Coordinates of C-alpha atoms and ligand atoms in Angstrom, one line a residue:
X294 CA 60.1 41.2 -3.6
X295 CA 63.2 43.3 -2.7
X296 CA 62.7 46.5 -0.5
X297 CA 63.4 49.8 -2.2
X298 CA 66.9 49.7 -0.8
X299 CA 67.7 46.1 -1.7
X300 CA 69.4 45.8 1.7
X301 CA 68.9 42.6 3.8
X302 CA 69.2 43.2 7.6
X303 CA 71.5 40.9 9.5
X304 CA 73.3 40.8 12.9
X305 CA 76.9 39.6 12.7
X306 CA 78.7 37.8 15.5
X307 CA 82.1 39.4 15.2
X308 CA 83.7 38.3 18.5
X309 CA 87.3 37.3 17.8
X310 CA 86.9 37.9 14.0
X311 CA 89.3 40.1 12.1
X312 CA 87.8 43.4 11.0
X313 CA 89.7 46.0 9.0
X314 CA 89.1 49.7 9.4
X315 CA 90.6 51.9 6.8
X316 CA 91.0 55.5 8.0
X317 CA 91.3 57.1 11.4
X318 CA 88.9 60.1 11.3
X319 CA 85.8 60.6 13.5
X320 CA 83.6 58.1 11.6
X321 CA 86.4 55.4 11.8
X322 CA 86.7 56.1 15.5
X323 CA 83.0 55.5 16.1
X324 CA 83.1 52.2 14.1
X325 CA 86.3 51.0 15.8
X326 CA 84.7 51.8 19.2
X327 CA 81.5 49.7 18.3
X328 CA 83.5 46.9 16.9
X329 CA 85.8 46.6 19.9
X330 CA 82.8 46.7 22.2
X331 CA 81.5 43.5 20.4
X332 CA 84.8 41.8 20.8
X333 CA 86.0 42.1 17.2
X334 CA 89.8 41.9 16.4
X335 CA 90.2 45.3 14.9
X336 CA 92.9 46.3 12.6
X337 CA 93.3 50.0 11.7
X338 CA 95.2 51.1 8.6
X339 CA 95.7 54.8 8.0
X340 CA 98.7 57.1 7.3
X341 CA 98.1 59.1 10.4
X342 CA 96.5 57.7 13.6
X343 CA 96.4 59.6 16.9
X344 CA 98.3 58.0 19.7
X345 CA 95.1 57.3 21.8
X346 CA 92.9 56.5 18.8
X347 CA 91.9 53.0 19.7
X348 CA 93.5 51.3 22.6
X349 CA 92.9 47.6 21.9
X350 CA 93.1 47.8 18.1
X351 CA 96.0 46.8 16.0
X352 CA 97.3 50.0 14.4
X353 CA 99.2 50.3 11.0
X354 CA 100.4 53.8 10.2
X355 CA 100.6 53.6 6.4
X356 CA 98.6 53.5 3.2
X357 CA 96.1 50.6 2.6
X358 CA 97.5 47.6 0.6
X359 CA 95.5 44.7 -0.9
X360 CA 97.1 42.3 1.6
X361 CA 95.4 44.1 4.5
X362 CA 92.3 42.1 3.4
X363 CA 93.9 38.7 4.2
X364 CA 91.8 36.9 6.8
X365 CA 89.4 39.7 7.1
X366 CA 85.6 39.1 7.6
X367 CA 84.4 42.7 7.3
X368 CA 85.8 46.0 6.2
X369 CA 84.9 49.5 7.3
X370 CA 86.2 51.8 4.6
X371 CA 86.3 55.2 6.3
X372 CA 89.1 56.9 4.4
X373 CA 89.1 59.4 1.6
X374 CA 86.5 58.5 -1.2
X375 CA 89.1 57.3 -3.7
X376 CA 90.7 55.0 -1.1
X377 CA 87.3 53.7 -0.1
X378 CA 86.4 52.8 -3.8
X379 CA 89.6 50.8 -4.1
X380 CA 89.1 49.0 -0.8
X381 CA 85.5 48.3 -1.6
X382 CA 86.3 46.9 -5.1
X383 CA 89.1 44.6 -3.8
X384 CA 86.9 43.4 -0.9
X385 CA 84.0 42.7 -3.3
X386 CA 86.3 40.6 -5.5
X387 CA 87.4 38.6 -2.5
X388 CA 83.8 38.1 -1.3
X389 CA 84.4 40.2 1.9
X390 CA 81.6 42.5 3.0
X391 CA 82.7 46.2 3.0
X392 CA 80.9 49.3 4.3
X393 CA 81.9 52.3 2.3
X394 CA 81.2 55.1 4.8
X395 CA 81.4 57.8 2.1
X396 CA 79.0 56.4 -0.5
X397 CA 75.9 54.6 1.0
X398 CA 74.4 54.1 -2.5
X399 CA 77.5 52.2 -3.8
X400 CA 78.3 50.4 -0.6
X401 CA 77.6 46.7 -0.4
X402 CA 76.8 46.9 3.4
X403 CA 75.6 49.6 5.8
X404 CA 76.2 49.9 9.5
X405 CA 72.9 50.4 11.3
X406 CA 72.5 52.6 14.4
X407 CA 72.0 50.3 17.3
X408 CA 69.4 50.7 20.0
X409 CA 69.6 48.2 22.8
X410 CA 67.2 47.1 25.5
X411 CA 67.4 44.5 28.2
X412 CA 68.4 40.8 27.7
X413 CA 69.7 41.1 24.2
X414 CA 66.8 43.1 22.8
X415 CA 68.2 45.2 19.9
X416 CA 66.9 47.3 17.1
X417 CA 69.3 48.3 14.2
X418 CA 68.0 51.2 12.1
X419 CA 69.0 52.7 8.9
X420 CA 68.2 56.3 7.9
X421 CA 68.2 55.2 4.2
X422 CA 71.7 56.7 3.8
X423 CA 70.9 59.8 5.8
X424 CA 72.8 59.8 9.1
X425 CA 70.6 62.6 10.5
X426 CA 67.5 60.6 10.1
X427 CA 69.3 57.5 11.6
X428 CA 70.1 59.7 14.7
X429 CA 66.4 60.9 14.9
X430 CA 65.2 57.3 14.7
X431 CA 67.7 56.3 17.3
X432 CA 66.4 59.0 19.7
X433 CA 62.8 58.2 19.2
X434 CA 63.1 54.5 19.3
X435 CA 65.2 54.6 22.4
X436 CA 62.4 56.4 24.1
X437 CA 59.7 54.0 22.7
X438 CA 61.7 51.0 23.8
X439 CA 61.9 52.3 27.4
X440 CA 58.0 52.3 27.5
X441 CA 57.6 48.7 26.3
X442 CA 57.4 45.8 28.9
X443 CA 60.3 43.8 27.6
X444 CA 60.6 41.1 30.2
X445 CA 61.2 37.7 28.6
X446 CA 58.0 35.9 27.5
X447 CA 59.5 32.5 27.4
X448 CA 61.8 30.5 29.7
X449 CA 62.9 31.2 33.1
X450 CA 61.1 30.5 36.3
X451 CA 57.3 30.8 36.4
X452 CA 55.4 33.7 38.0
X453 CA 51.9 34.7 38.9
X454 CA 50.3 38.1 38.3
X455 CA 47.0 38.8 40.1
X456 CA 45.4 41.1 37.6
X457 CA 42.4 43.2 38.1
X458 CA 40.5 43.5 34.9
X459 CA 37.9 46.1 35.7
X460 CA 34.1 45.9 35.6
X461 CA 33.5 44.6 32.1
X462 CA 34.8 47.0 29.5
X463 CA 38.2 46.1 27.9
X464 CA 38.9 49.8 27.5
X465 CA 39.2 49.9 31.3
X466 CA 42.0 47.4 31.5
X467 CA 45.4 48.9 32.6
X468 CA 48.3 49.0 30.3
X469 CA 50.1 46.6 32.7
X470 CA 47.1 44.1 32.5
X471 CA 47.4 44.2 28.7
X472 CA 51.1 43.7 28.7
X473 CA 50.9 40.7 31.1
X474 CA 48.1 39.1 29.2
X475 CA 50.1 39.4 25.9
X476 CA 53.1 37.7 27.6
X477 CA 51.0 35.0 29.6
X478 CA 51.4 31.3 29.0
X479 CA 48.3 30.6 31.1
X480 CA 45.3 32.8 32.0
X481 CA 43.2 31.6 35.0
X482 CA 40.0 33.6 34.4
X483 CA 37.1 34.7 36.6
X484 CA 33.5 35.0 35.3
X485 CA 33.2 38.8 35.8
X486 CA 36.3 39.8 33.9
X487 CA 35.8 41.4 30.4
X488 CA 35.4 38.7 27.8
X489 CA 37.5 40.7 25.3
X490 CA 40.5 40.5 27.7
X491 CA 40.8 36.9 26.6
X492 CA 41.5 38.0 23.0
X493 CA 44.7 39.8 24.3
X494 CA 46.4 36.5 25.2
X495 CA 47.9 33.6 23.3
X496 CA 48.1 31.7 26.5
X497 CA 46.0 28.7 27.6
X498 CA 42.8 29.8 29.3
X499 CA 41.5 28.1 32.4
X500 CA 37.9 29.1 33.5
X501 CA 37.6 28.9 37.2
X502 CA 34.8 31.4 37.7
X503 CA 32.2 30.9 40.4
X504 CA 28.5 31.5 39.8
X505 CA 26.6 32.8 42.8
X506 CA 25.8 29.7 45.0
X507 CA 27.8 27.3 42.7
X508 CA 31.5 27.3 43.6
X509 CA 32.5 24.8 41.0
X510 CA 36.2 25.3 41.5
X511 CA 36.9 25.9 45.2
X512 CA 39.3 28.6 46.2
X513 CA 41.8 26.1 47.6
X514 CA 41.9 24.5 44.2
X515 CA 42.4 27.8 42.4
X516 CA 45.3 28.5 44.7
X517 CA 46.8 25.2 43.8
X518 CA 46.4 25.7 40.1
X519 CA 48.2 29.0 40.3
X520 CA 51.1 27.6 42.2
X521 CA 51.3 24.4 40.0
X522 CA 51.3 26.4 36.8
X523 CA 53.9 28.7 38.0
X524 CA 56.1 25.9 39.3
X525 CA 55.9 24.3 35.8
X526 CA 57.6 27.5 34.5
X527 CA 54.6 29.3 33.2
X528 CA 53.8 33.0 33.3
X529 CA 50.4 32.9 34.9
X530 CA 47.8 35.7 34.8
X531 CA 45.1 35.4 37.4
X532 CA 42.5 37.5 35.7
X533 CA 39.9 38.8 38.1
X534 CA 36.9 41.1 37.7
X535 CA 37.3 44.6 39.2
X536 CA 40.2 44.8 41.6
X537 CA 41.8 41.7 42.9
X538 CA 41.8 43.0 46.5
X539 CA 38.2 44.2 46.7
X540 CA 36.0 41.3 47.7
X541 CA 38.0 39.2 45.1
X542 CA 40.0 36.8 47.4
X543 CA 43.1 38.1 45.8
X544 CA 44.7 38.3 49.2
X545 CA 44.4 34.6 49.7
X546 CA 45.9 33.9 46.3
X547 CA 48.8 36.2 47.1
X548 CA 49.4 34.4 50.3
X549 CA 49.3 31.0 48.6
X550 CA 51.8 32.0 46.0
X551 CA 54.2 33.6 48.6
X552 CA 53.9 30.6 50.8
X553 CA 55.0 28.4 47.8
X554 CA 57.9 30.7 47.0
X555 CA 56.3 31.8 43.8
X556 CA 57.3 35.2 42.2
X557 CA 54.0 37.1 42.4
X558 CA 52.8 40.6 41.6
X559 CA 49.5 42.4 42.0
X560 CA 48.0 44.6 39.3
X561 CA 45.2 46.8 40.6
X562 CA 42.0 47.0 38.6
X563 CA 39.1 49.4 38.5
X564 CA 36.7 48.1 41.1
X565 CA 33.1 47.7 40.2
X566 CA 32.3 49.2 43.7
X567 CA 33.1 52.6 42.4
X568 CA 33.0 52.2 38.6
X569 CA 29.6 50.7 38.3
X570 CA 27.8 53.4 40.3
X571 CA 29.9 56.0 38.4
X572 CA 28.6 54.5 35.1
X573 CA 25.1 55.2 36.2
X574 CA 25.9 58.9 37.2
X575 CA 26.3 58.0 40.9
X576 CA 29.4 59.4 42.6
X577 CA 29.9 57.4 45.8
X578 CA 30.9 60.6 47.6
X579 CA 29.4 64.1 46.8
X580 CA 29.8 67.4 48.5
X581 CA 26.8 68.0 50.8
X582 CA 25.5 64.4 50.3
X583 CA 28.1 61.9 51.3
X584 CA 31.5 62.3 53.1
X585 CA 32.6 58.7 52.5
X586 CA 31.6 55.3 51.4
X587 CA 31.6 51.8 52.6
X588 CA 31.9 48.8 50.4
X589 CA 30.7 45.5 51.8
X590 CA 29.7 42.0 50.6
X591 CA 26.1 41.0 51.1
X592 CA 27.0 37.4 50.2
X593 CA 26.1 34.9 52.9
X594 CA 22.9 36.7 54.0
X595 CA 24.5 37.6 57.3
X596 CA 22.1 39.5 59.6
X597 CA 25.1 40.5 61.8
X598 CA 26.7 42.3 58.9
X599 CA 23.5 44.0 58.2
X600 CA 23.3 45.2 61.8
X601 CA 26.8 46.6 61.5
X602 CA 25.8 48.5 58.4
X603 CA 22.6 49.8 60.1
X604 CA 24.9 51.6 62.6
X605 CA 26.8 53.5 59.8
X606 CA 25.9 57.2 59.8
X607 CA 23.6 58.2 56.9
X608 CA 26.2 60.6 55.2
X609 CA 28.3 57.5 54.5
X610 CA 27.2 55.8 51.2
X611 CA 26.8 52.0 51.5
X612 CA 27.8 50.1 48.4
X613 CA 26.8 46.4 48.5
X614 CA 28.3 43.8 46.3
X615 CA 26.8 40.4 45.7
X616 CA 23.6 41.9 47.2
X617 CA 20.8 40.6 44.9
X618 CA 19.8 37.5 46.8
X619 CA 20.2 39.0 50.3
X620 CA 18.5 42.3 49.4
X621 CA 15.3 41.6 51.4
X622 CA 17.2 40.6 54.6
X623 CA 19.7 43.5 54.3
X624 CA 16.9 46.1 53.7
X625 CA 14.8 44.8 56.6
X626 CA 17.7 45.3 59.0
X627 CA 18.8 48.7 57.6
X628 CA 15.2 50.0 58.0
X629 CA 15.6 49.6 61.7
X630 CA 17.8 52.7 61.7
X631 CA 17.7 54.4 58.3
X632 CA 15.1 56.7 56.9
X633 CA 12.7 54.6 54.6
X634 CA 13.0 57.5 52.1
X635 CA 16.8 56.9 51.8
X636 CA 17.5 56.8 48.0
X637 CA 18.6 53.4 46.9
X638 CA 19.7 52.4 43.4
X639 CA 20.7 49.0 41.9
X640 CA 23.0 49.0 38.8
X641 CA 22.9 45.8 37.0
X642 CA 25.6 44.6 34.5
X643 CA 27.6 47.9 34.7
X644 CA 30.0 48.7 31.9
X645 CA 28.3 46.3 29.6
X646 CA 25.8 47.2 26.8
X647 CA 23.0 45.8 29.0
X648 CA 23.7 48.1 31.9
X649 CA 20.5 49.2 33.6
X650 CA 19.7 51.1 36.8
X651 CA 16.7 50.7 39.2
X652 CA 15.9 53.8 41.2
X653 CA 13.9 53.4 44.4
X654 CA 14.0 54.2 48.2
X655 CA 15.0 51.9 51.0
X656 CA 11.4 51.0 51.7
X657 CA 10.5 50.3 48.0
X658 CA 13.7 48.8 46.7
X659 CA 12.8 45.1 47.4
X660 CA 9.6 45.3 45.5
X661 CA 10.9 47.4 42.7
X662 CA 13.9 45.1 42.2
X663 CA 11.6 42.0 42.2
X664 CA 9.3 43.6 39.6
X665 CA 12.3 44.4 37.4
X666 CA 13.7 41.0 37.9
X667 CA 17.1 42.3 38.9
X668 CA 19.9 39.8 38.5
X669 CA 23.6 39.4 39.4
X670 CA 26.0 41.0 38.8
X671 CA 24.6 44.1 40.4
X672 CA 25.7 46.8 42.8
X673 CA 23.3 48.2 45.4
X674 CA 23.9 51.8 46.4
X675 CA 22.2 53.1 49.6
X676 CA 22.4 56.8 50.5
X677 CA 21.6 60.3 49.1
X678 CA 23.9 60.0 46.2
X679 CA 21.8 57.1 44.8
X680 CA 19.2 59.8 43.7
X681 CA 21.8 61.4 41.5
X682 CA 21.2 58.8 38.8
X683 CA 17.8 60.3 38.0
X684 CA 19.4 63.7 37.6
X685 CA 22.7 62.8 35.9
X686 CA 21.7 59.6 34.0
X687 CA 24.0 56.9 32.5
X688 CA 27.4 58.6 31.8
X689 CA 29.6 55.6 30.9
X690 CA 30.9 55.4 27.2
X691 CA 30.7 51.7 27.0
X692 CA 32.8 50.3 24.2
X693 CA 31.2 47.9 21.7
X694 CA 33.6 45.1 22.9
X695 CA 32.3 45.3 26.5
X696 CA 30.8 42.2 28.0
X697 CA 31.5 39.6 30.7
X698 CA 33.1 36.2 30.4
X699 CA 30.1 34.9 32.2
X700 CA 27.8 35.7 29.2
Ligands
SAM1700 C1 33.1 38.6 43.9 S1 32.7 40.2 43.8 C2 34.1 40.8 42.9 C3 34.3 42.3 43.0 C4 35.5 42.7 42.2 N1 36.7 42.2 42.8 C5 35.6 44.2 42.0 O1 36.5 44.9 42.6 O2 34.8 44.7 41.3 C6 31.4 40.1 42.5 C7 30.4 41.2 42.7 O3 31.0 42.4 42.1 C8 29.9 43.1 41.6 N2 30.1 43.4 40.1 C9 31.3 43.0 39.5 N3 31.2 43.4 38.2 C10 30.0 44.0 38.0 C11 29.3 44.7 36.9 N4 29.9 44.7 35.7 N5 28.2 45.2 37.1 C12 27.6 45.2 38.4 N6 28.2 44.6 39.4 C13 29.4 44.0 39.3 C14 28.6 42.4 41.8 O4 28.1 42.8 43.0 C15 29.2 41.0 41.9 O5 28.3 40.1 42.5

């Protein structure tokens, strides 16, 4: 079905091709300038042409004659209306495309306003015969184009992006993460990234997520996959839960890529260490309660780490990741220095529809967590701020699409 204009958009390769411009006014000057820039062989015919009108064009100071159309591929009729009609009629008879600059409705061809981006990206717009609208579109689209990630999606050498995907809600993905997913050839995905993030890619998906205690794909193997896929020319997104550099082994992956000479970038994500307590109404710092916070892994059930944490002053909030299994040991060591009444909260599956928070004290949390059958992934918050959950409640607006790849 034809559009309301009945005009078919096309880009012409005019390099070295003869193009006739009839007229030498401001419109003709703009057209000549654009045609010369694309390498066309421009012939200008007009009774009066300024000396410096178009260096590089062939100028004929006289009236248009029919023989001017010999060997011409395209005509820009920019003269007086009656001349344009004659030019356009003769051109049509000869099967030559002619733009009548004075009469868009009668013209067989229009010249679009061109907006260019990197690497041959181009938008040609028509204002529907209204040059003012075309200019407005040109301004607005130029601005919009500058905000789009226009790096090539195909070809060229491969690259790796270490992308933090946040704690589970796709609405918390960064714009950069979305752009990279859209352009990816391969996505190497963790278990704790948002499931809905995978809908943003057309790339091949490799699941390499580790469950607690079951490192099915070893870190060294993941590093190798990233390097091998990039070396095969693929744009690889390494999709990681939270932030890639917060207990995410992103540093090791970065080193492996750099060592192999791979083009690699890091895209920070919203870390669960801060975002999951926040979702439960727990700010990790709060005036009069906590002057700082410490994020640590509880993975490995390491009593030496617990002893270090026991030495942390009570006004520093302790945020433990991977702490479900080692909770009894951690709490036992912490109780050697900390007040047993220290508020302690566990936030399970933050930023998912199943988010739940267990409120306790340091002395009761092991029992309360066991009774509630708390499971990973969970964040343990130890410090005065943990009590704020009971006062402030759940404050996250979790989107319906939230959920983890692990589910
Ligand atoms: C290997 S660490 C990765 C942390 C991640 N790089 C980050 O910045 O959030 C995995 C741990 O993060 C925590 N975690 C990640 N997502 C979570 C969520 N949605 N709810 C609760 N805890 C989460 C859990 O403690 C989990 O065991």
